[in-house]
XYZ file of C-alpha atoms in Angstrom:
760
model
C 44.407 -4.787 -77.126
C 42.238 -1.943 -76.005
C 43.169 1.656 -76.499
C 43.105 2.374 -72.818
C 44.980 -0.654 -71.637
C 48.385 0.992 -71.635
C 50.069 -2.391 -72.129
C 52.725 -3.497 -74.622
C 53.204 -6.972 -76.044
C 56.362 -9.056 -75.496
C 57.446 -9.856 -79.047
C 61.173 -8.965 -79.280
C 63.650 -11.854 -79.220
C 67.486 -12.025 -79.201
C 67.929 -10.940 -82.814
C 65.480 -8.052 -82.487
C 67.068 -6.861 -79.229
C 70.576 -7.051 -80.706
C 69.573 -5.145 -83.826
C 67.780 -2.487 -81.771
C 70.802 -2.148 -79.474
C 73.849 -3.038 -81.516
C 72.174 -1.871 -84.703
C 71.736 1.609 -83.305
C 75.358 1.715 -82.171
C 76.862 0.483 -85.443
C 74.412 2.611 -87.349
C 74.682 6.223 -88.368
C 77.524 6.920 -85.959
C 79.935 4.896 -88.089
C 79.335 7.151 -91.060
C 79.007 10.572 -89.396
C 81.123 10.470 -86.241
C 84.565 9.629 -87.757
C 84.885 13.177 -89.085
C 83.885 14.816 -85.802
C 86.074 12.404 -83.831
C 89.119 12.887 -86.068
C 88.756 16.651 -85.772
C 88.684 16.402 -81.974
C 91.424 13.842 -81.264
C 93.071 12.715 -84.515
C 93.907 8.981 -84.748
C 93.668 8.837 -80.922
C 89.914 9.121 -81.394
C 90.073 5.325 -81.347
C 90.929 5.693 -77.650
C 87.965 8.084 -77.281
C 85.708 5.298 -78.503
C 87.318 2.816 -76.110
C 86.730 5.186 -73.181
C 83.154 5.806 -74.294
C 82.656 2.064 -74.587
C 83.979 1.540 -71.066
C 81.593 4.172 -69.668
C 78.767 2.543 -71.627
C 79.702 -0.917 -70.348
C 79.528 0.272 -66.727
C 76.104 1.765 -67.397
C 74.988 -1.375 -69.238
C 75.861 -3.564 -66.241
C 73.857 -1.388 -63.849
C 70.993 -1.122 -66.330
C 70.974 -4.886 -66.856
C 70.338 -5.441 -63.144
C 67.600 -2.825 -63.046
C 65.973 -3.972 -66.272
C 65.794 -7.622 -65.193
C 64.448 -6.545 -61.822
C 61.699 -4.460 -63.401
C 61.351 -5.153 -67.139
C 59.010 -2.233 -67.806
C 58.618 0.201 -70.700
C 60.569 3.360 -69.841
C 64.093 2.076 -69.144
C 66.399 4.376 -67.175
C 63.600 6.875 -66.679
C 61.444 4.330 -64.856
C 64.259 3.090 -62.628
C 65.391 6.572 -61.574
C 61.794 7.702 -61.063
C 61.096 4.682 -58.857
C 64.345 4.946 -56.884
C 64.782 8.698 -56.471
C 61.247 10.037 -56.881
C 59.314 12.247 -59.271
C 61.757 15.189 -59.361
C 64.677 13.100 -60.621
C 62.246 11.076 -62.737
C 61.193 14.297 -64.459
C 64.824 15.336 -64.998
C 65.804 11.981 -66.476
C 62.582 11.608 -68.432
C 63.020 14.957 -70.134
C 66.739 14.296 -70.568
C 66.196 10.892 -72.170
C 63.345 12.063 -74.354
C 65.197 15.104 -75.648
C 68.478 13.179 -75.866
C 66.938 10.471 -78.018
C 65.230 13.060 -80.215
C 68.499 15.005 -80.586
C 70.182 11.741 -81.552
C 67.435 10.875 -84.026
C 67.653 14.304 -85.641
C 71.453 13.895 -85.769
C 71.041 10.585 -87.598
C 68.504 11.915 -90.094
C 70.605 14.962 -90.951
C 73.453 12.529 -91.551
C 71.068 10.578 -93.790
C 70.531 13.691 -95.888
C 74.247 14.502 -95.971
C 75.232 11.149 -97.469
C 72.435 11.226 -100.038
C 73.090 14.802 -101.158
C 76.906 14.693 -100.883
C 77.525 13.358 -104.408
C 74.907 15.743 -105.886
C 76.813 19.026 -105.880
C 74.478 20.638 -108.430
C 71.634 20.719 -105.882
C 71.036 23.082 -102.949
C 72.641 20.868 -100.339
C 71.347 22.301 -97.096
C 67.682 22.531 -98.105
C 67.696 19.075 -99.684
C 69.432 17.549 -96.656
C 66.685 18.856 -94.388
C 63.937 17.759 -96.782
C 65.314 14.234 -97.048
C 65.761 14.080 -93.275
C 62.126 15.038 -92.670
C 60.874 12.559 -95.278
C 62.972 9.783 -93.738
C 61.623 10.654 -90.307
C 58.068 10.443 -91.620
C 58.773 6.904 -92.860
C 60.195 5.926 -89.463
C 57.252 7.364 -87.526
C 54.874 5.464 -89.790
C 56.721 2.177 -89.215
C 56.677 2.662 -85.438
C 53.006 3.662 -85.471
C 52.065 0.534 -87.373
C 53.802 -1.903 -85.018
C 56.933 -3.026 -83.174
C 57.015 -6.302 -85.117
C 57.121 -4.402 -88.387
C 59.704 -1.985 -86.972
C 62.042 -4.713 -85.735
C 61.620 -6.775 -88.907
C 62.677 -3.858 -91.061
C 65.524 -3.224 -88.633
C 66.893 -6.754 -89.094
C 67.111 -6.356 -92.865
C 68.705 -2.907 -92.721
C 71.297 -3.858 -90.110
C 72.339 -7.016 -91.957
C 72.987 -5.124 -95.202
C 74.768 -2.277 -93.466
C 76.961 -4.586 -91.392
C 78.197 -6.435 -94.472
C 79.290 -3.141 -96.062
C 81.017 -2.015 -92.858
C 82.998 -5.270 -92.666
C 84.076 -4.813 -96.282
C 85.087 -1.204 -95.468
C 87.341 -2.399 -92.632
C 88.757 -5.433 -94.428
C 89.703 -3.487 -97.558
C 90.776 -0.341 -95.726
C 93.503 -2.171 -93.793
C 95.481 -2.551 -97.037
C 95.428 1.209 -97.740
C 96.620 2.465 -94.351
C 99.535 4.891 -94.627
C 101.571 4.685 -91.366
C 102.606 8.322 -91.853
C 98.998 9.376 -91.236
C 99.133 7.776 -87.767
C 102.441 9.252 -86.562
C 100.766 12.328 -85.058
C 98.562 10.028 -83.036
C 97.150 12.381 -80.390
C 97.435 15.957 -81.700
C 95.063 17.396 -79.060
C 96.464 15.452 -76.105
C 94.612 13.717 -73.295
C 92.146 16.582 -72.903
C 91.129 16.320 -76.534
C 90.698 12.548 -76.247
C 88.342 12.859 -73.265
C 86.463 15.778 -74.847
C 85.974 13.716 -77.997
C 84.598 10.910 -75.836
C 81.706 13.252 -75.033
C 81.056 13.764 -78.731
C 81.086 10.108 -79.744
C 79.170 8.800 -76.714
C 75.941 9.492 -78.608
C 76.534 6.345 -80.590
C 76.335 4.190 -77.448
C 72.638 4.766 -76.807
C 71.701 1.391 -78.241
C 71.987 -0.592 -75.022
C 69.705 1.982 -73.332
C 67.165 1.280 -76.043
C 67.185 -2.395 -75.011
C 66.297 -1.351 -71.450
C 63.727 1.169 -72.632
C 61.763 -1.494 -74.530
C 62.353 -4.113 -71.811
C 58.588 -4.477 -71.412
C 58.467 -5.957 -74.933
C 61.449 -8.364 -74.759
C 60.892 -12.102 -74.449
C 62.691 -13.886 -71.592
C 63.949 -10.536 -70.215
C 65.936 -12.108 -67.366
C 68.284 -13.767 -69.848
C 68.181 -11.638 -72.985
C 68.478 -8.153 -71.475
C 71.925 -8.525 -69.827
C 73.238 -10.726 -72.653
C 72.305 -8.337 -75.462
C 73.349 -5.224 -73.523
C 76.872 -6.371 -72.703
C 77.427 -8.135 -76.021
C 76.325 -5.124 -78.064
C 78.498 -2.647 -76.119
C 81.681 -4.743 -76.221
C 81.431 -5.731 -79.893
C 80.548 -2.239 -81.091
C 83.336 -0.614 -79.061
C 85.968 -2.833 -80.649
C 84.497 -2.253 -84.105
C 84.552 1.532 -83.705
C 88.149 1.597 -82.484
C 89.234 -0.394 -85.550
C 87.188 1.817 -87.893
C 88.830 4.963 -86.528
C 92.322 3.508 -86.952
C 91.509 2.470 -90.516
C 89.833 5.777 -91.411
C 92.582 8.035 -90.023
C 95.190 5.685 -91.491
C 93.791 5.934 -95.016
C 92.908 9.670 -94.992
C 94.803 12.235 -92.871
C 92.773 13.215 -89.842
C 92.803 16.906 -90.883
C 91.001 16.101 -94.156
C 88.670 13.664 -92.433
C 87.671 16.313 -89.887
C 86.709 18.785 -92.623
C 84.438 16.336 -94.466
C 80.670 15.993 -94.137
C 80.909 12.463 -95.561
C 84.176 11.135 -94.065
C 83.563 7.441 -94.687
C 82.807 8.102 -98.361
C 86.162 9.859 -98.660
C 87.907 6.788 -97.262
C 85.853 4.395 -99.405
C 86.771 6.321 -102.561
C 90.394 5.318 -101.924
C 89.987 1.835 -100.454
C 86.798 0.475 -102.071
C 87.363 0.965 -105.785
C 86.342 4.589 -106.216
C 82.761 5.247 -107.287
C 81.679 1.719 -106.393
C 82.855 2.184 -102.819
C 81.259 5.617 -102.533
C 77.954 4.201 -103.777
C 78.082 1.280 -101.374
C 78.924 3.532 -98.417
C 76.198 6.016 -99.384
C 73.670 3.178 -99.475
C 74.898 1.805 -96.131
C 74.914 5.266 -94.549
C 71.328 5.841 -95.603
C 70.281 2.482 -94.130
C 72.262 3.150 -90.970
C 70.712 6.562 -90.443
C 67.201 5.193 -90.857
C 67.812 2.214 -88.565
C 69.477 4.332 -85.858
C 66.769 6.955 -85.982
C 64.146 4.214 -85.948
C 65.587 2.802 -82.704
C 65.757 6.249 -81.133
C 62.166 7.129 -82.032
C 61.046 3.740 -80.710
C 62.804 4.329 -77.383
C 61.901 8.017 -77.043
C 58.202 7.280 -77.483
C 58.414 4.635 -74.727
C 59.926 7.203 -72.371
C 56.993 9.619 -72.586
C 54.612 6.637 -72.700
C 56.023 5.728 -69.273
C 55.972 9.362 -68.086
C 52.300 9.516 -68.993
C 51.759 6.362 -66.928
C 53.374 8.061 -63.921
C 51.524 11.391 -64.420
C 54.777 13.251 -65.153
C 53.231 13.989 -68.534
C 49.673 13.839 -69.777
C 48.061 10.435 -69.230
C 46.809 10.707 -72.819
C 50.322 9.639 -73.851
C 49.980 6.368 -71.892
C 47.591 4.623 -74.252
C 48.101 2.040 -76.959
C 46.415 1.839 -80.323
C 43.301 -0.347 -80.361
C 44.492 -2.182 -83.475
C 48.301 -1.965 -83.603
C 49.003 -2.095 -79.819
C 51.602 0.664 -80.166
C 51.901 3.879 -78.085
C 50.718 5.868 -81.077
C 50.228 9.237 -79.389
C 53.693 9.104 -77.843
C 55.160 8.188 -81.254
C 53.453 11.075 -83.059
C 54.458 13.587 -80.361
C 58.074 12.410 -80.516
C 58.102 12.535 -84.305
C 56.791 16.104 -84.435
C 59.416 17.457 -82.032
C 62.205 15.546 -83.800
C 61.055 17.038 -87.090
C 61.486 20.492 -85.605
C 65.060 19.651 -84.603
C 65.825 18.436 -88.141
C 64.601 21.749 -89.526
C 67.371 23.410 -87.531
C 69.792 21.495 -89.752
C 69.765 24.233 -92.353
C 73.080 25.061 -90.664
C 74.400 21.563 -91.250
C 77.945 21.622 -89.952
C 77.151 23.315 -86.641
C 73.938 21.482 -85.809
C 75.323 17.979 -86.370
C 78.006 18.324 -83.704
C 75.680 20.094 -81.266
C 72.941 17.460 -81.598
C 75.415 14.667 -80.978
C 77.035 16.294 -77.964
C 73.796 17.354 -76.255
C 72.445 13.827 -76.666
C 75.659 12.523 -75.086
C 75.348 14.989 -72.176
C 71.763 13.900 -71.475
C 72.643 10.234 -71.331
C 75.846 10.621 -69.352
C 73.816 12.418 -66.681
C 71.101 9.780 -66.917
C 73.577 6.933 -66.460
C 75.143 8.617 -63.427
C 71.680 8.652 -61.834
C 71.103 5.051 -62.946
C 74.164 4.008 -60.945
C 72.720 5.833 -57.935
C 69.411 4.034 -58.510
C 71.133 0.624 -58.338
C 72.565 1.488 -54.927
C 69.172 2.719 -53.712
C 67.352 -0.398 -54.934
C 69.963 -2.700 -53.411
C 69.579 -1.062 -50.005
C 65.810 -0.425 -50.042
C 65.093 -3.910 -51.489
C 61.424 -3.267 -52.435
C 59.149 -6.203 -53.265
C 58.755 -5.093 -56.875
C 62.527 -5.449 -57.370
C 63.624 -9.023 -58.012
C 66.431 -8.992 -60.618
C 67.423 -12.154 -62.440
C 70.855 -10.581 -63.000
C 72.765 -8.890 -60.170
C 76.185 -7.248 -60.228
C 78.312 -10.032 -58.734
C 81.097 -9.939 -56.145
C 83.494 -7.020 -56.435
C 81.480 -5.431 -59.250
C 79.132 -4.010 -56.597
C 79.532 -1.251 -55.555
C 82.609 -0.781 -57.791
C 80.593 -0.445 -61.003
C 78.181 2.256 -59.709
C 80.954 4.301 -58.097
C 83.279 4.108 -61.110
C 80.376 4.767 -63.478
C 79.425 7.996 -61.706
C 83.051 9.188 -61.658
C 83.616 8.441 -65.359
C 80.394 10.165 -66.433
C 81.358 13.258 -64.434
C 84.851 13.261 -65.992
C 83.545 13.130 -69.566
C 80.910 15.833 -68.952
C 83.524 18.116 -67.412
C 85.510 18.103 -70.687
C 82.579 18.942 -72.981
C 82.306 22.316 -74.729
C 80.694 25.152 -72.807
C 77.728 25.579 -75.225
C 76.927 21.879 -74.857
C 77.032 22.052 -71.062
C 74.812 25.147 -71.144
C 72.196 23.440 -73.336
C 72.410 20.287 -71.219
C 71.894 22.223 -67.999
C 68.992 23.967 -69.713
C 67.337 20.588 -70.324
C 67.882 19.675 -66.672
C 66.331 22.999 -65.634
C 63.390 22.275 -67.931
C 62.858 18.946 -66.183
C 62.934 20.645 -62.771
C 60.591 23.433 -63.889
C 58.176 20.949 -65.457
C 58.084 18.965 -62.228
C 57.454 22.047 -60.074
C 54.805 23.590 -62.325
C 53.017 20.531 -63.716
C 53.992 17.194 -62.233
C 54.620 17.707 -58.516
C 50.964 17.426 -57.496
C 50.349 14.589 -59.952
C 53.459 12.467 -59.389
C 52.898 9.280 -57.399
C 56.442 7.989 -57.013
C 57.984 9.120 -53.730
C 61.259 7.281 -54.256
C 63.079 4.734 -52.141
C 65.879 6.913 -50.799
C 64.455 7.007 -47.276
C 64.077 3.216 -47.232
C 67.646 2.814 -48.516
C 69.016 5.149 -45.820
C 67.034 3.277 -43.166
C 68.586 0.036 -44.383
C 72.064 1.543 -44.225
C 71.434 2.756 -40.686
C 70.469 -0.774 -39.725
C 73.592 -2.258 -41.326
C 76.138 0.362 -40.197
C 76.736 0.357 -36.438
C 78.150 3.907 -36.469
C 75.296 6.452 -36.773
C 75.109 8.261 -40.097
C 75.390 12.084 -39.951
C 72.069 13.550 -38.930
C 70.526 10.205 -38.014
C 68.852 9.539 -34.692
C 70.226 6.814 -32.426
C 68.288 3.543 -32.560
C 66.800 4.111 -29.108
C 65.193 7.307 -30.360
C 63.449 5.595 -33.268
C 59.731 6.325 -33.242
C 57.421 3.344 -32.769
C 54.510 3.025 -35.154
C 51.008 1.590 -35.093
C 50.909 -0.068 -38.507
C 47.787 -1.072 -40.408
C 48.254 -3.179 -43.537
C 45.477 -2.528 -46.059
C 45.217 -4.916 -49.036
C 43.272 -3.045 -51.727
C 42.092 -4.147 -55.140
C 38.518 -2.950 -55.778
C 38.289 0.756 -56.745
C 34.692 0.851 -55.488
C 35.639 -0.066 -51.911
C 39.248 1.135 -51.789
C 38.505 4.612 -50.475
C 36.273 3.338 -47.690
C 38.827 0.770 -46.541
C 41.617 3.333 -46.467
C 39.513 5.803 -44.476
C 38.713 3.167 -41.858
C 42.333 2.026 -41.720
C 43.528 5.607 -41.304
C 41.001 6.217 -38.520
C 42.076 3.019 -36.757
C 45.763 3.946 -36.997
C 45.243 7.546 -35.883
C 43.365 6.383 -32.801
C 46.761 5.282 -31.470
C 48.567 8.531 -32.307
C 49.031 9.468 -28.631
C 51.171 6.408 -28.015
C 52.657 5.568 -31.422
C 53.056 7.131 -34.842
C 50.192 6.030 -37.131
C 51.206 4.319 -40.377
C 49.399 2.699 -43.297
C 50.911 0.112 -45.604
C 48.599 -0.062 -48.614
C 49.346 -3.145 -50.687
C 48.082 -4.816 -53.804
C 48.755 -8.378 -54.910
C 48.374 -9.530 -58.494
C 47.940 -13.294 -58.377
C 50.082 -14.466 -61.292
C 53.120 -16.572 -62.007
C 56.044 -14.870 -63.723
C 55.528 -15.117 -67.454
C 57.685 -14.415 -70.454
C 54.622 -13.765 -72.593
C 52.726 -11.165 -70.550
C 54.000 -7.829 -69.362
C 53.188 -8.570 -65.713
C 55.556 -5.895 -64.480
C 53.811 -3.185 -66.467
C 50.438 -4.288 -65.133
C 51.804 -4.137 -61.614
C 53.144 -0.620 -62.045
C 49.909 0.607 -63.608
C 47.914 -0.856 -60.725
C 50.245 0.635 -58.165
C 49.867 4.005 -59.865
C 46.080 3.949 -59.348
C 46.535 2.698 -55.801
C 48.946 5.483 -54.898
C 46.605 8.137 -56.225
C 43.871 6.836 -53.931
C 46.202 6.557 -50.947
C 47.363 10.135 -51.427
C 43.753 11.273 -51.349
C 43.612 9.834 -47.851
C 46.831 11.493 -46.720
C 45.403 14.855 -47.726
C 42.715 14.344 -45.078
C 44.622 12.605 -42.309
C 48.097 13.135 -40.917
C 49.877 9.788 -41.030
C 52.689 7.915 -42.741
C 51.633 6.074 -45.892
C 53.668 3.484 -47.772
C 52.697 1.210 -50.619
C 53.717 -2.281 -51.628
C 52.857 -3.763 -55.027
C 53.481 -7.475 -55.497
C 53.034 -10.195 -58.093
C 52.687 -13.519 -56.282
C 50.932 -16.848 -56.887
C 48.914 -16.705 -53.610
C 47.438 -13.436 -52.343
C 46.438 -14.732 -48.895
C 49.875 -16.066 -48.037
C 51.455 -12.870 -49.359
C 49.269 -10.687 -47.113
C 50.302 -12.765 -44.087
C 53.961 -12.439 -45.087
C 53.716 -8.668 -45.506
C 51.942 -8.321 -42.138
C 54.795 -10.275 -40.553
C 57.534 -8.299 -42.324
C 55.929 -4.982 -41.394
C 55.387 -6.053 -37.774
C 51.804 -4.916 -38.349
C 49.314 -4.247 -35.571
C 46.326 -4.868 -37.811
C 45.324 -6.110 -41.258
C 42.182 -4.386 -42.542
C 40.754 -5.746 -45.764
C 37.567 -6.069 -47.760
C 34.968 -8.835 -47.446
C 32.042 -9.567 -49.739
C 29.635 -10.258 -46.870
C 29.047 -13.964 -47.456
C 30.621 -17.162 -46.210
C 31.910 -19.732 -48.639
C 30.203 -23.079 -48.860
C 33.145 -25.115 -50.091
C 36.445 -25.988 -48.448
C 36.878 -22.322 -47.495
C 35.052 -20.223 -44.914
C 35.601 -16.637 -46.015
C 37.399 -17.469 -49.246
C 40.771 -18.628 -50.550
C 42.411 -15.247 -49.883
C 40.812 -14.357 -46.547
C 41.074 -17.731 -44.792
C 44.902 -17.743 -44.545
C 44.839 -14.182 -43.207
C 42.229 -15.036 -40.542
C 44.146 -18.152 -39.556
C 47.780 -17.025 -39.717
C 48.146 -13.217 -39.563
C 50.216 -12.395 -36.443
C 48.083 -9.343 -35.603
C 44.504 -8.100 -35.420
C 42.394 -8.744 -38.507
C 39.399 -6.673 -39.604
C 37.283 -7.914 -42.507
C 35.049 -5.071 -43.672
C 32.156 -5.227 -46.104
C 32.003 -1.713 -47.514
C 28.578 -0.598 -48.718
C 27.509 2.720 -50.258
C 26.909 5.402 -47.649
C 28.625 6.869 -44.617
C 30.647 5.267 -41.853
C 28.258 7.139 -39.584
C 27.616 5.801 -36.076
C 29.109 2.343 -35.529
C 27.700 -0.339 -33.239
C 29.647 -3.254 -31.781
C 28.063 -6.439 -30.488
C 29.225 -6.581 -26.873
C 28.238 -10.157 -26.279
C 30.098 -13.277 -25.257
C 33.169 -14.321 -27.192
C 36.890 -13.594 -26.994
C 36.858 -11.173 -29.942
C 34.044 -8.898 -28.681
C 36.474 -6.466 -26.944
C 38.413 -6.034 -30.177
C 35.145 -5.395 -32.083
C 34.287 -2.697 -29.526
C 37.720 -1.124 -29.962
C 37.297 -1.019 -33.758
C 33.855 0.596 -33.406
C 35.319 3.376 -31.277
C 38.122 3.919 -33.822
C 35.756 3.931 -36.809
C 33.482 6.442 -35.075
C 36.240 9.061 -35.336
C 35.781 9.212 -39.110
C 32.655 11.343 -38.700
C 32.916 12.272 -35.045
C 30.097 10.076 -33.750
C 29.756 8.125 -30.503
C 29.651 4.351 -31.014
C 27.169 2.055 -29.326
C 28.077 -1.162 -27.518
C 25.040 -3.404 -27.916
C 24.167 -6.375 -25.730
C 21.060 -8.541 -26.115
C 19.741 -10.560 -23.149
C 16.925 -13.046 -22.882
C 14.452 -12.575 -19.967
C 15.606 -15.870 -18.363
C 12.632 -16.221 -15.918
C 13.436 -17.560 -12.447
C 16.885 -15.928 -12.217
C 17.476 -13.288 -9.567
C 19.629 -10.990 -11.722
C 17.896 -8.364 -13.807
C 18.609 -9.079 -17.509
C 19.341 -5.390 -18.152
C 21.822 -5.391 -15.315
C 23.457 -8.489 -16.771
C 23.646 -6.739 -20.115
C 25.310 -3.639 -18.691
C 27.768 -5.802 -16.785
C 28.600 -7.643 -20.003
C 29.139 -4.332 -21.814
C 31.326 -3.058 -18.978
C 33.423 -6.225 -19.154
C 33.878 -5.852 -22.906
C 34.749 -2.158 -22.602
C 37.235 -2.863 -19.828
C 38.993 -5.547 -21.864
C 39.040 -3.137 -24.835
C 40.630 -0.383 -22.706
C 37.707 2.014 -23.241
C 36.613 4.820 -20.940
C 32.932 5.289 -20.167
C 32.830 8.447 -22.284
C 34.074 6.538 -25.338
C 30.805 4.725 -26.007
C 27.070 4.559 -25.406
C 25.796 1.295 -23.831
C 22.562 -0.217 -25.100
C 20.864 -3.344 -23.736
C 17.994 -5.080 -25.491
C 15.958 -7.782 -23.723
C 14.249 -10.224 -26.029
C 13.628 -13.946 -26.081
C 14.653 -14.094 -29.733
C 18.275 -13.001 -29.356
C 19.290 -13.178 -33.002
C 16.140 -11.462 -34.248
C 16.646 -8.696 -31.700
C 20.215 -8.162 -32.876
C 19.141 -7.987 -36.506
C 16.443 -5.447 -35.674
C 18.742 -3.331 -33.509
C 21.617 -3.009 -35.993
C 19.303 -1.660 -38.701
C 19.651 1.762 -37.057
C 23.422 1.937 -37.564
C 25.701 2.692 -40.507
C 28.520 0.360 -39.468
C 28.344 -2.892 -37.491
C 31.365 -4.551 -35.834
C 31.109 -8.208 -34.828
C 33.723 -10.354 -33.134
C 34.800 -13.429 -35.083
C 32.580 -16.393 -34.258
C 33.949 -18.964 -31.823
C 32.550 -21.749 -33.982
C 35.004 -23.864 -35.869
C 35.178 -23.677 -39.634
C 32.794 -26.579 -40.161
C 30.143 -25.024 -37.941
C 30.388 -21.722 -39.755
C 29.948 -23.398 -43.112
C 26.963 -25.495 -42.009
C 25.069 -22.967 -39.957
C 26.394 -19.597 -41.108
C 27.211 -16.838 -38.640
C 25.487 -13.824 -37.178
C 27.836 -11.586 -39.177
C 26.708 -13.090 -42.458
C 23.034 -12.677 -41.557
C 23.673 -9.076 -40.460
C 25.401 -8.463 -43.780
C 22.432 -9.815 -45.696
C 19.956 -7.621 -43.797
C 21.762 -4.505 -42.576
C 22.016 -1.597 -45.043
C 25.414 -0.397 -43.741
C 29.003 -1.590 -43.513
C 29.706 -4.830 -41.658
C 33.009 -5.800 -40.067
C 34.198 -9.101 -38.638
C 36.947 -8.462 -36.108
C 39.572 -10.912 -34.889
C 42.114 -10.163 -32.152
C 45.520 -11.731 -31.683
C 45.925 -15.247 -30.325
C 47.338 -13.960 -27.018
C 44.453 -11.542 -26.464
C 41.925 -14.186 -27.399
C 43.330 -16.649 -24.869
C 43.367 -14.000 -22.129
C 39.807 -12.899 -22.869
C 38.561 -16.491 -22.907
C 40.142 -17.203 -19.535
C 38.767 -14.013 -17.965
C 35.298 -14.602 -19.384
C 35.281 -18.114 -17.950
C 36.179 -16.797 -14.495
C 33.465 -14.142 -14.686
C 30.844 -16.723 -15.596
C 31.894 -18.994 -12.741
C 31.657 -16.087 -10.298
């Protein structure tokens, strides 16, 4: 895979996803958090874990819908950025990135604590930091080398660790002293909820599944399954571990210990043997948890680089290993700096855990909002295989937001201050760096419009339906970067020509012709392509005042999709590129263009864009039902550079007839202009008299930069056999060439009127 491709391979199955998710949650937290939890809530810390698990389950359900709708690298960041726009995307992106790095540093300091704990003769704090940095270096190297290698190592580590944890629980049950559990909730309900904020850091695993969704096989099935299964199983395991731990060792002693699980194991797991086993498991757990966090954090800034919320240099993959290597190295360096703060071990461990929890509680609250926005806006790129069923929607999003707010409100003031500081950093970064680069505008407006349509009572501040502004909508399918700018300029000019009567609007769309695949990251390709498209569209909006929306689709048939979008948008025109030649097989213009020409319920303009200016357009004002529409397009295109278009008519001398051929030509032009609704000042008439009509046309159009021709009246077979004047103009003329087709109703009316004129 090329270095600049920005794509990730799908190579994570059920076991890998479960070990990334569940493995992170049953990882370092089991060995470090019991002391902090016991200090905050005593034996009732088991309830703190149950509450945290419930909050995590709500978030997992919302994330599962979003992740199966858009299985893209970036997880919650991508969904919030897409739903709520670049500002909230920046807030969540920075929050997730820093939260995951805080968590990773928390795990690696815990790694050092359990290794150094039994070695009292050494300088504990310095050695803890050194071991944490060395362990981080190993993790960064594994992630740099490849996801397969990372997940393979993860499987081995989690299996070993899990066996030791089960032994810890099974043996510990026999050493529980009921007296240790009598003072069950020494800090009351407030302490239980506050402790929930501390221990929530351990529930980041299911987020990691969403964050690497772009690399998971069969995402529609595996993402929701592994998310829910990992949260439920780990929550129950943690509650049992806390009851066992506080039952074996009094919660006061457990809260004062840097290695709480080792203290319990010394009593319940045969002394030194148990301590050794727990130390080994704690080391494995810390490495595996930190590994998952580094993996996910690097994908967050990889995605932010894709969306221009960070440097695009972060959105590249290694030419050999296909990993986001720059994002991994950046994440590793910052995490290393956080570990170095661990020279004050006791204080930094709790702070790292709680700030990470704050960041993700805020993120999940916004994720719940994103689900509501996506449900109501219903964009084409959103097609989830898993949806919150029945009463779960909107119950889950509403309850999830309320629970996240409750837990945050009970966190310590220093934690809230640091958390708000990270939010402020995200806002500042967006204002200073990302605002002019961000391409996601969010779907909030679309969601509110949908709600207005569904709710008969007007929403506060909304206009009544009768006051809704009508639009002149041009759908612009774009794919080729070399012609994209020219097409958008012409489409914008055409739409703005109707600004006096209706609000001009562009719908720029791109279709990737592909079936859904479990082996290729189609969704990531689609987002990357939309990113480039939006940048180009925003260049146009800087020049012209009009509404611009984008639609990015992955469909098996581009032509049928364009027709469907034109119908859904109630479009007035489809303007798209043409290569200037007719097909010589079963198609006329090609497999994509033919369905649009035949079935689009609006005007269609096929434009061959060539290098050079739009300049002065000319329209062939000859016979044919589509000539008036070609004249109208020429007038609209002329506004790009402020020129006056020419309506050209070619007449043969026709000896023996009374009428002057030039007079006939001017009458024909006047008829075309009248049917097009043009005033005399809108165009310049030009009549050429020549026996060789086609040769005269070809000579005349050489003087113009853009030529507009009405669609030939010939049937498809005739066009294939004999070609068309538009194709011959395209082959000879140096400028742009457009084939214009009006609507079926206009065509019928023009044909009838032309017939009457000829008879007269």
